[in-house]
Amino acid sequence: MTADQGGGPLLRVEDLVVEIPRDGMVSTPVDGVSFEVGSRESVGVVGESGCGKSLTALALLRLHPRGAAHIRRGRALFRGEDLLAMDIDRLRKWRGRRISMVFQEPMTSLNPVFQCGDQIAEGMQVHLGLSRQQARDRAISLLEEVGMDHPARRAGQYPHELSGGMRQRVMIAMAIACSPDLLLADEPTTALDVTVQARILDLLERLQEERAMSLLHITHDLALVSQRSNRILVMYSGRIVESAKTAQLVAEAAHPYTLGLFACRPRLGDRRRRLSLIEGSVPDPAHRPQGCAFHPRCPFATARCGQERPEMQSLGAGHAVACFEAERVREAGRWPDA
Ligand SMILES: Nc1ncnc2c1ncn2[C@@H]1O[C@H](COP(=O)(O)OP(=O)(O)O)[C@@H](O)[C@H]1O
Ligand SMILES: [Mg+2]
């Protein structure tokens, strides 16, 4: 807590807008996103594919695809310092050291030609000034900490010699090696089968608590974070549309999209996979409908929803929603049957 600036949140994102120029037009896949992550807090970010979750996380570390996208405006105050405005060399030193990221596909982040142990060790040599041997020893204990069997042997293996779940553990070991304050995990288990997924999520949860980290867990799976996060941000078409403590969101969701994400039915033949009941798809950010971006898919929509865009409004006790029909939605309590 001591290093917190005035006891404020660890991360405070204000009105983040990411633009992508395309065909002479400008689209805004991240369209005014604001949220906070507290010290030691675990926050879930949920939304279907194409809602702008990854771009939001990447932009915070200025790792968004250069050339394609740029940050139009906004601030991302980390311990009071703006990540979006600071000197890029300074930010490079913070990446991996104070804020780390874990991605869906470890093979895009792991280097195929280096042994896993050396890849974990590298950050500690650079950021913490450890010797090669010290860093290598630490890498082995990190592999043990993330639950790898035979950690010393694993350290000498190459990524292709490991299973998907083991690679993700290596990625997590790399991410926590320098004891960051914040871990951004973008669909960290989406590529894994369900049992491995649960083990990796248990691991992230344990590390977050033991290491007193904050965790921003991005996923398309609301059921998954509703069992594990302290607070949830629901994202739709480039904006946060509902934000609440997890128990609150489960008990009294006030955005139709949130109800839709909760209302999934088991997929035939695979009880653990769920099928969305929300018809249609997330709009292309270059062709967003007028009014509320969700209104064409929304069973609660009125004429106003097609004309005006609802802003986030507080419902009290840390619960906020961007919906004109929030009261009706909260009372209905569930996605209407088709
Ligand atoms: N490299 C890119 N080039 C062009 N458009 C992109 C690129 N990355 C993302 N986008 C646009 O931004 C939207 C949001 O993408 P993304 O942040 O990856 O969504 P999510 O992670 O929620 O699935 C996409 O639907 C797409 O329109
Ligand atoms: Mg994504």
XYZ file of N, CA, C and O in Angstrom, residues 41-44 222 229-234 240-254 258 312 315-321:
140
model
N -6.780 -6.153 -6.309
C -8.120 -6.467 -6.770
C -8.053 -7.356 -8.018
O -7.136 -7.248 -8.822
N -9.053 -8.218 -8.149
C -9.158 -9.058 -9.330
C -10.393 -8.615 -10.109
O -11.511 -8.746 -9.643
N -10.142 -8.058 -11.293
C -11.226 -7.479 -12.080
C -11.391 -8.264 -13.377
O -10.417 -8.502 -14.092
N -12.604 -8.668 -13.673
C -12.885 -9.366 -14.926
C -13.400 -8.396 -15.974
O -14.193 -7.510 -15.656
N -18.473 -15.027 -19.186
C -18.932 -14.373 -17.956
C -19.042 -15.354 -16.796
O -18.688 -15.035 -15.651
N -13.670 -13.305 -9.993
C -13.226 -11.907 -9.886
C -13.956 -11.180 -8.761
O -15.076 -11.526 -8.418
N -13.325 -10.153 -8.229
C -13.978 -9.308 -7.220
C -15.012 -8.402 -7.870
O -16.039 -8.097 -7.295
N -14.670 -7.956 -9.082
C -15.506 -6.980 -9.760
C -15.491 -7.293 -11.254
O -14.517 -7.838 -11.754
N -16.564 -6.911 -11.936
C -16.659 -7.243 -13.363
C -17.029 -6.004 -14.181
O -17.884 -5.208 -13.776
N -16.347 -5.855 -15.306
C -16.668 -4.819 -16.279
C -17.208 -5.517 -17.512
O -16.549 -6.390 -18.064
N -18.410 -5.157 -17.915
C -18.994 -5.750 -19.115
C -18.772 -4.780 -20.267
O -19.123 -3.603 -20.176
N -17.641 0.301 -21.976
C -18.074 -0.450 -20.810
C -19.541 -0.113 -20.579
O -19.909 1.060 -20.504
N -20.385 -1.136 -20.536
C -21.819 -0.904 -20.422
C -22.361 -1.243 -19.035
O -23.451 -0.811 -18.674
N -21.607 -2.030 -18.277
C -22.015 -2.269 -16.892
C -20.784 -2.592 -16.071
O -19.852 -3.231 -16.554
N -20.792 -2.129 -14.837
C -19.667 -2.359 -13.949
C -20.199 -2.534 -12.540
O -21.010 -1.732 -12.073
N -19.793 -3.614 -11.884
C -20.321 -3.890 -10.545
C -19.445 -4.896 -9.824
O -18.655 -5.607 -10.467
N -19.609 -4.947 -8.512
C -19.002 -6.051 -7.767
C -19.652 -7.326 -8.260
O -20.820 -7.340 -8.643
N -18.890 -8.411 -8.246
C -19.360 -9.639 -8.879
C -20.707 -10.112 -8.321
O -21.623 -10.430 -9.084
N -20.833 -10.133 -7.000
C -22.076 -10.628 -6.397
C -23.268 -9.778 -6.844
O -24.358 -10.289 -7.107
N -22.997 -8.478 -6.948
C -24.029 -7.536 -7.364
C -24.460 -7.813 -8.811
O -25.646 -7.791 -9.134
N -23.469 -8.053 -9.652
C -23.766 -8.296 -11.063
C -24.573 -9.587 -11.227
O -25.504 -9.662 -12.020
N -24.208 -10.592 -10.455
C -24.914 -11.866 -10.526
C -26.350 -11.694 -10.032
O -27.294 -12.189 -10.634
N -26.521 -10.943 -8.943
C -27.837 -10.831 -8.309
C -28.757 -9.849 -9.026
O -29.959 -10.058 -9.093
N -28.179 -8.746 -9.528
C -29.061 -7.731 -10.109
C -28.452 -7.017 -11.302
O -28.299 -5.788 -11.299
N -28.113 -7.788 -12.310
C -27.610 -7.209 -13.552
C -28.642 -6.229 -14.093
O -29.840 -6.489 -14.044
N -28.154 -5.093 -14.596
C -29.082 -4.049 -15.050
C -28.899 -3.720 -16.526
O -29.590 -2.869 -17.052
N -25.616 -7.912 -20.267
C -25.129 -8.744 -19.165
C -26.067 -9.939 -18.963
O -25.606 -11.079 -18.816
N -22.984 5.973 -18.931
C -22.926 5.239 -17.665
C -23.552 6.069 -16.556
O -23.248 7.251 -16.409
N -25.861 3.342 -10.106
C -27.041 2.815 -9.420
C -26.765 2.734 -7.922
O -27.530 2.161 -7.165
N -25.613 3.283 -7.518
C -25.219 3.235 -6.114
C -24.355 2.025 -5.817
O -24.362 1.051 -6.565
N -23.608 2.110 -4.723
C -22.779 1.001 -4.224
C -21.852 0.409 -5.293
O -21.710 -0.802 -5.413
N -21.239 1.294 -6.084
C -20.239 0.835 -7.047
C -20.813 0.162 -8.282
O -20.091 -0.411 -9.076
N -22.123 0.217 -8.421
C -22.771 -0.410 -9.569
C -23.143 0.684 -10.578
O -23.790 1.661 -10.204
N -22.706 0.532 -11.828
C -23.038 1.530 -12.844
C -23.438 0.830 -14.135
O -22.972 -0.273 -14.439
N -24.319 1.471 -14.893
C -24.824 0.842 -16.109
C -25.142 1.912 -17.150
O -25.508 3.036 -16.807
